[in-house]
Amino acid sequence: MHVVLLSGSPSQRSRGELLLEYARTYLESRGIAVSLIRVRDFVAEELLHARFDSAAVRDLQATVGLADGLIVATPVYKASFSGALKVLLDLLPERVLTDKVVLPLVTGGSPAHLLAVDYALKPVLSALKAQEVLTGVFAVDAHIVYPEGDQPARFNDELLLRVDESLEDLVAALIRRSGPLDARLSDDRLEPIRRSL
Ligand SMILES: Cc1cc2nc3c(=O)[nH]c(=O)nc-3n(C[C@H](O)[C@H](O)[C@H](O)COP(=O)(O)O)c2cc1C
């Protein structure tokens, strides 16, 4: 199983990315492979001019296309998700999220724009044909403390609980969705035996 962690923050120091790092550790400890893709690692011109044929954009399309799941982290910018993330999502093929489970992680300065996940981000994920979008987590800045020196990042206890629950939901959905695939694989293995009967 493979999950793409997509960071939509243009900032070098990103609270959303701290949540993604936490998610990485969580998923890897359960044997799930992860890849981190950050919007800030792309050449801005390739994004703004929608260079569908650039190597980085083709890589992005392939990596997301092959993933089983996606965690999308974004800051709230002006009551919506980040424009940089929108530019990136615009470069993905229309049906790229078919058969994938998606978990949104959104950070904001205050809870005032809590609903940005529902009215701004989820419709775009639906346009990419995401079949299963989990409830997701909205975190306020005050609940995420940057790492200092050797100290790791710290999360408010209640936030940590919600993040853990959402990651558990993600893992459960991935396992559930991989069921039919396992069945198909079993069928493939059974086919030569059937033919020999
Ligand atoms: C340009 C800009 C616009 C922002 N607009 C909002 C906003 O409308 N509502 C809000 O709650 N926070 C807003 N914030 C605060 C960020 O959402 C918040 O600090 C977030 O955690 C940043 O995520 P990051 O550290 O992953 O980049 C804004 C921050 C910036 C820089």
mmCIF file of C-alpha atoms and ligand atoms in Angstrom:
data_model
loop_
_atom_site.group_PDB
_atom_site.id
_atom_site.type_symbol
_atom_site.label_atom_id
_atom_site.label_comp_id
_atom_site.label_asym_id
_atom_site.label_seq_id
_atom_site.Cartn_x
_atom_site.Cartn_y
_atom_site.Cartn_z
ATOM 1 C CA MET A 1 0.000 0.000 0.000
ATOM 2 C CA HIS A 2 1.182 3.456 -0.820
ATOM 3 C CA VAL A 3 -0.009 6.829 0.439
ATOM 4 C CA VAL A 4 1.000 10.202 -1.011
ATOM 5 C CA LEU A 5 1.385 13.048 1.469
ATOM 6 C CA LEU A 6 0.666 16.274 -0.383
ATOM 7 C CA SER A 7 1.726 19.507 1.298
ATOM 8 C CA GLY A 8 -0.045 22.566 -0.068
ATOM 9 C CA SER A 9 1.818 25.116 2.029
ATOM 10 C CA PRO A 10 4.195 27.513 0.259
ATOM 11 C CA SER A 11 5.986 28.163 3.617
ATOM 12 C CA GLN A 12 9.415 26.773 4.497
ATOM 13 C CA ARG A 13 8.230 26.227 8.069
ATOM 14 C CA SER A 14 4.831 24.642 7.828
ATOM 15 C CA ARG A 15 2.542 23.412 10.581
ATOM 16 C CA GLY A 16 0.705 21.303 8.033
ATOM 17 C CA GLU A 17 3.955 19.609 7.162
ATOM 18 C CA LEU A 18 4.538 18.770 10.841
ATOM 19 C CA LEU A 19 1.196 16.957 10.750
ATOM 20 C CA LEU A 20 2.280 15.163 7.579
ATOM 21 C CA GLU A 21 5.551 14.087 9.234
ATOM 22 C CA TYR A 22 3.524 12.700 12.111
ATOM 23 C CA ALA A 23 1.317 10.878 9.594
ATOM 24 C CA ARG A 24 4.406 9.499 7.851
ATOM 25 C CA THR A 25 5.698 7.928 11.082
ATOM 26 C CA TYR A 26 2.244 6.569 11.890
ATOM 27 C CA LEU A 27 1.718 4.985 8.457
ATOM 28 C CA GLU A 28 5.258 3.617 8.106
ATOM 29 C CA SER A 29 4.955 1.924 11.501
ATOM 30 C CA ARG A 30 1.994 0.045 9.997
ATOM 31 C CA GLY A 31 3.946 -1.062 6.948
ATOM 32 C CA ILE A 32 2.444 1.499 4.575
ATOM 33 C CA ALA A 33 4.829 3.209 2.140
ATOM 34 C CA VAL A 34 4.577 6.987 1.873
ATOM 35 C CA SER A 35 5.869 9.689 -0.489
ATOM 36 C CA LEU A 36 5.935 13.365 0.436
ATOM 37 C CA ILE A 37 5.190 15.854 -2.347
ATOM 38 C CA ARG A 38 5.489 19.542 -1.468
ATOM 39 C CA VAL A 39 4.045 22.294 -3.594
ATOM 40 C CA ARG A 40 6.985 24.512 -2.626
ATOM 41 C CA ASP A 41 9.446 22.086 -4.263
ATOM 42 C CA PHE A 42 7.996 22.751 -7.744
ATOM 43 C CA VAL A 43 9.366 25.399 -10.072
ATOM 44 C CA ALA A 44 6.775 28.172 -9.716
ATOM 45 C CA GLU A 45 6.766 28.887 -13.440
ATOM 46 C CA GLU A 46 5.897 25.269 -14.283
ATOM 47 C CA LEU A 47 2.888 25.506 -12.002
ATOM 48 C CA LEU A 48 1.731 28.968 -13.054
ATOM 49 C CA HIS A 49 2.090 28.226 -16.763
ATOM 50 C CA ALA A 50 0.481 24.807 -16.336
ATOM 51 C CA ARG A 51 3.388 22.898 -17.912
ATOM 52 C CA PHE A 52 1.666 19.535 -18.133
ATOM 53 C CA ASP A 53 4.648 18.158 -20.054
ATOM 54 C CA SER A 54 7.332 19.012 -17.455
ATOM 55 C CA ALA A 55 9.120 16.073 -15.834
ATOM 56 C CA ALA A 56 8.098 17.194 -12.339
ATOM 57 C CA VAL A 57 4.428 17.435 -13.296
ATOM 58 C CA ARG A 58 4.492 14.041 -15.039
ATOM 59 C CA ASP A 59 6.105 12.551 -11.916
ATOM 60 C CA LEU A 60 3.405 14.125 -9.789
ATOM 61 C CA GLN A 61 0.653 12.699 -11.992
ATOM 62 C CA ALA A 62 2.216 9.232 -11.976
ATOM 63 C CA THR A 63 2.913 9.148 -8.242
ATOM 64 C CA VAL A 64 -0.588 10.306 -7.307
ATOM 65 C CA GLY A 65 -2.139 8.061 -9.961
ATOM 66 C CA LEU A 66 -0.478 4.937 -8.563
ATOM 67 C CA ALA A 67 -1.183 5.696 -4.890
ATOM 68 C CA ASP A 68 -3.866 3.950 -2.857
ATOM 69 C CA GLY A 69 -4.453 6.963 -0.651
ATOM 70 C CA LEU A 70 -3.721 10.635 -0.373
ATOM 71 C CA ILE A 71 -3.340 12.936 2.611
ATOM 72 C CA VAL A 72 -3.749 16.560 1.550
ATOM 73 C CA ALA A 73 -2.447 19.165 3.983
ATOM 74 C CA THR A 74 -3.185 22.824 3.368
ATOM 75 C CA PRO A 75 -3.229 26.078 5.295
ATOM 76 C CA VAL A 76 -6.356 28.218 5.220
ATOM 77 C CA TYR A 77 -5.578 31.275 3.096
ATOM 78 C CA LYS A 78 -8.287 33.935 2.850
ATOM 79 C CA ALA A 79 -11.022 31.572 3.959
ATOM 80 C CA SER A 80 -10.105 28.863 1.442
ATOM 81 C CA PHE A 81 -7.293 26.385 0.842
ATOM 82 C CA SER A 82 -3.969 27.673 -0.513
ATOM 83 C CA GLY A 83 -3.850 28.945 -4.092
ATOM 84 C CA ALA A 84 -0.572 27.081 -4.586
ATOM 85 C CA LEU A 85 -2.334 23.801 -3.839
ATOM 86 C CA LYS A 86 -5.116 24.679 -6.302
ATOM 87 C CA VAL A 87 -2.571 25.313 -9.048
ATOM 88 C CA LEU A 88 -1.024 21.920 -8.331
ATOM 89 C CA LEU A 89 -4.360 20.087 -8.225
ATOM 90 C CA ASP A 90 -5.286 21.732 -11.552
ATOM 91 C CA LEU A 91 -2.384 19.833 -13.140
ATOM 92 C CA LEU A 92 -3.769 16.432 -12.178
ATOM 93 C CA PRO A 93 -5.911 14.397 -14.603
ATOM 94 C CA GLU A 94 -9.643 14.666 -13.978
ATOM 95 C CA ARG A 95 -10.180 11.126 -12.679
ATOM 96 C CA VAL A 96 -6.887 10.797 -10.814
ATOM 97 C CA LEU A 97 -8.507 10.149 -7.418
ATOM 98 C CA THR A 98 -10.866 7.408 -8.572
ATOM 99 C CA ASP A 99 -10.439 4.364 -6.277
ATOM 100 C CA LYS A 100 -8.478 6.367 -3.737
ATOM 101 C CA VAL A 101 -9.207 7.339 -0.186
ATOM 102 C CA VAL A 102 -8.377 10.937 0.708
ATOM 103 C CA LEU A 103 -7.758 12.494 4.109
ATOM 104 C CA PRO A 104 -7.699 16.318 4.342
ATOM 105 C CA LEU A 105 -5.586 17.989 7.059
ATOM 106 C CA VAL A 106 -6.195 21.737 7.291
ATOM 107 C CA THR A 107 -4.461 24.284 9.525
ATOM 108 C CA GLY A 108 -5.706 27.786 10.239
ATOM 109 C CA GLY A 109 -5.058 30.751 12.502
ATOM 110 C CA SER A 110 -8.478 30.423 14.120
ATOM 111 C CA PRO A 111 -11.477 28.068 13.984
ATOM 112 C CA ALA A 112 -13.463 30.755 12.099
ATOM 113 C CA HIS A 113 -12.725 29.073 8.783
ATOM 114 C CA LEU A 114 -13.202 25.504 9.934
ATOM 115 C CA LEU A 115 -15.721 24.928 7.137
ATOM 116 C CA ALA A 116 -13.190 25.753 4.418
ATOM 117 C CA VAL A 117 -12.521 22.001 4.252
ATOM 118 C CA ASP A 118 -16.139 21.323 3.333
ATOM 119 C CA TYR A 119 -17.013 24.235 1.087
ATOM 120 C CA ALA A 120 -13.639 24.767 -0.627
ATOM 121 C CA LEU A 121 -11.394 21.689 -0.573
ATOM 122 C CA LYS A 122 -13.843 18.783 -0.736
ATOM 123 C CA PRO A 123 -15.607 19.974 -3.925
ATOM 124 C CA VAL A 124 -12.231 20.062 -5.698
ATOM 125 C CA LEU A 125 -11.395 16.560 -4.472
ATOM 126 C CA SER A 126 -14.803 15.430 -5.765
ATOM 127 C CA ALA A 127 -14.053 17.026 -9.141
ATOM 128 C CA LEU A 128 -10.987 14.762 -9.253
ATOM 129 C CA LYS A 129 -13.430 11.880 -8.643
ATOM 130 C CA ALA A 130 -12.234 10.987 -5.161
ATOM 131 C CA GLN A 131 -14.553 8.142 -4.145
ATOM 132 C CA GLU A 132 -13.940 8.352 -0.426
ATOM 133 C CA VAL A 133 -13.019 11.593 1.309
ATOM 134 C CA LEU A 134 -12.649 11.127 5.062
ATOM 135 C CA THR A 135 -13.893 13.741 7.521
ATOM 136 C CA GLY A 136 -10.410 15.162 7.975
ATOM 137 C CA VAL A 137 -8.858 17.303 10.693
ATOM 138 C CA PHE A 138 -8.862 21.065 11.158
ATOM 139 C CA ALA A 139 -6.070 22.271 13.480
ATOM 140 C CA VAL A 140 -5.554 25.762 14.834
ATOM 141 C CA ASP A 141 -2.022 27.156 14.989
ATOM 142 C CA ALA A 142 -2.043 27.410 18.783
ATOM 143 C CA HIS A 143 -2.292 23.609 18.956
ATOM 144 C CA ILE A 144 0.910 22.936 17.006
ATOM 145 C CA VAL A 145 4.299 23.921 18.464
ATOM 146 C CA TYR A 146 7.331 23.881 16.172
ATOM 147 C CA PRO A 147 10.272 21.654 17.144
ATOM 148 C CA GLU A 148 13.044 23.402 19.069
ATOM 149 C CA GLY A 149 16.608 22.090 19.173
ATOM 150 C CA ASP A 150 16.384 18.363 19.767
ATOM 151 C CA GLN A 151 12.771 18.607 20.882
ATOM 152 C CA PRO A 152 10.196 17.213 18.441
ATOM 153 C CA ALA A 153 7.102 19.137 17.350
ATOM 154 C CA ARG A 154 4.368 19.136 19.966
ATOM 155 C CA PHE A 155 0.653 18.817 19.371
ATOM 156 C CA ASN A 156 -2.186 19.628 21.723
ATOM 157 C CA ASP A 157 -3.549 16.389 23.289
ATOM 158 C CA GLU A 158 -7.027 16.825 21.834
ATOM 159 C CA LEU A 159 -5.594 17.506 18.377
ATOM 160 C CA LEU A 160 -3.353 14.453 18.621
ATOM 161 C CA LEU A 161 -6.363 12.325 19.470
ATOM 162 C CA ARG A 162 -8.261 13.611 16.421
ATOM 163 C CA VAL A 163 -5.242 13.097 14.143
ATOM 164 C CA ASP A 164 -4.747 9.543 15.447
ATOM 165 C CA GLU A 165 -8.434 8.767 14.898
ATOM 166 C CA SER A 166 -8.335 10.122 11.352
ATOM 167 C CA LEU A 167 -5.202 8.112 10.550
ATOM 168 C CA GLU A 168 -6.850 5.005 11.979
ATOM 169 C CA ASP A 169 -9.842 5.685 9.699
ATOM 170 C CA LEU A 170 -7.483 6.064 6.749
ATOM 171 C CA VAL A 171 -5.714 2.774 7.445
ATOM 172 C CA ALA A 172 -9.069 1.002 7.918
ATOM 173 C CA ALA A 173 -10.342 2.414 4.604
ATOM 174 C CA LEU A 174 -7.156 1.377 2.800
ATOM 175 C CA ILE A 175 -7.434 -2.169 4.146
ATOM 176 C CA ARG A 176 -11.143 -2.348 3.279
ATOM 177 C CA ARG A 177 -10.546 -1.055 -0.243
ATOM 178 C CA SER A 178 -7.663 -3.449 -0.861
ATOM 179 C CA GLY A 179 -10.021 -6.400 -0.220
ATOM 180 C CA PRO A 180 -11.314 -6.897 -3.789
ATOM 181 C CA LEU A 181 -7.772 -6.553 -5.128
ATOM 182 C CA ASP A 182 -6.577 -9.360 -2.855
ATOM 183 C CA ALA A 183 -9.513 -11.440 -4.038
ATOM 184 C CA ARG A 184 -8.522 -10.806 -7.673
ATOM 185 C CA LEU A 185 -4.967 -11.809 -6.884
ATOM 186 C CA SER A 186 -6.225 -15.021 -5.307
ATOM 187 C CA ASP A 187 -8.303 -15.653 -8.423
ATOM 188 C CA ASP A 188 -5.216 -15.183 -10.570
ATOM 189 C CA ARG A 189 -3.376 -17.713 -8.493
ATOM 190 C CA LEU A 190 -6.318 -20.132 -8.693
ATOM 191 C CA GLU A 191 -6.778 -19.846 -12.456
ATOM 192 C CA PRO A 192 -3.926 -22.208 -13.503
ATOM 193 C CA ILE A 193 -5.273 -24.794 -11.048
ATOM 194 C CA ARG A 194 -8.815 -24.411 -12.468
ATOM 195 C CA ARG A 195 -7.511 -24.862 -16.004
ATOM 196 C CA SER A 196 -5.644 -28.035 -15.080
ATOM 197 C CA LEU A 197 -8.824 -29.669 -13.694
HETATM 198 C C1 LIG B 1 -1.687 34.783 3.263
HETATM 199 C C2 LIG B 1 -2.293 34.135 4.472
HETATM 200 C C3 LIG B 1 -3.675 34.093 4.602
HETATM 201 C C4 LIG B 1 -4.253 33.476 5.718
HETATM 202 N N1 LIG B 1 -5.614 33.448 5.819
HETATM 203 C C5 LIG B 1 -6.189 32.827 6.880
HETATM 204 C C6 LIG B 1 -7.611 32.771 6.980
HETATM 205 O O1 LIG B 1 -8.366 33.278 6.152
HETATM 206 N N2 LIG B 1 -8.142 32.102 8.038
HETATM 207 C C7 LIG B 1 -7.354 31.507 8.993
HETATM 208 O O2 LIG B 1 -7.899 30.899 9.934
HETATM 209 N N3 LIG B 1 -5.997 31.560 8.931
HETATM 210 C C8 LIG B 1 -5.400 32.203 7.886
HETATM 211 N N4 LIG B 1 -4.041 32.245 7.794
HETATM 212 C C9 LIG B 1 -3.219 31.546 8.806
HETATM 213 C C10 LIG B 1 -2.760 30.171 8.288
HETATM 214 O O3 LIG B 1 -3.835 29.429 7.772
HETATM 215 C C11 LIG B 1 -2.149 29.341 9.405
HETATM 216 O O4 LIG B 1 -1.097 30.035 10.007
HETATM 217 C C12 LIG B 1 -1.707 27.968 8.900
HETATM 218 O O5 LIG B 1 -1.467 27.116 9.994
HETATM 219 C C13 LIG B 1 -0.436 28.016 8.071
HETATM 220 O O6 LIG B 1 -0.120 26.706 7.659
HETATM 221 P P1 LIG B 1 1.375 26.276 7.282
HETATM 222 O O7 LIG B 1 2.233 26.575 8.505
HETATM 223 O O8 LIG B 1 1.305 24.815 6.989
HETATM 224 O O9 LIG B 1 1.781 27.108 6.105
HETATM 225 C C14 LIG B 1 -3.433 32.893 6.722
HETATM 226 C C15 LIG B 1 -2.035 32.952 6.579
HETATM 227 C C16 LIG B 1 -1.462 33.564 5.471
HETATM 228 C C17 LIG B 1 0.044 33.617 5.344
#
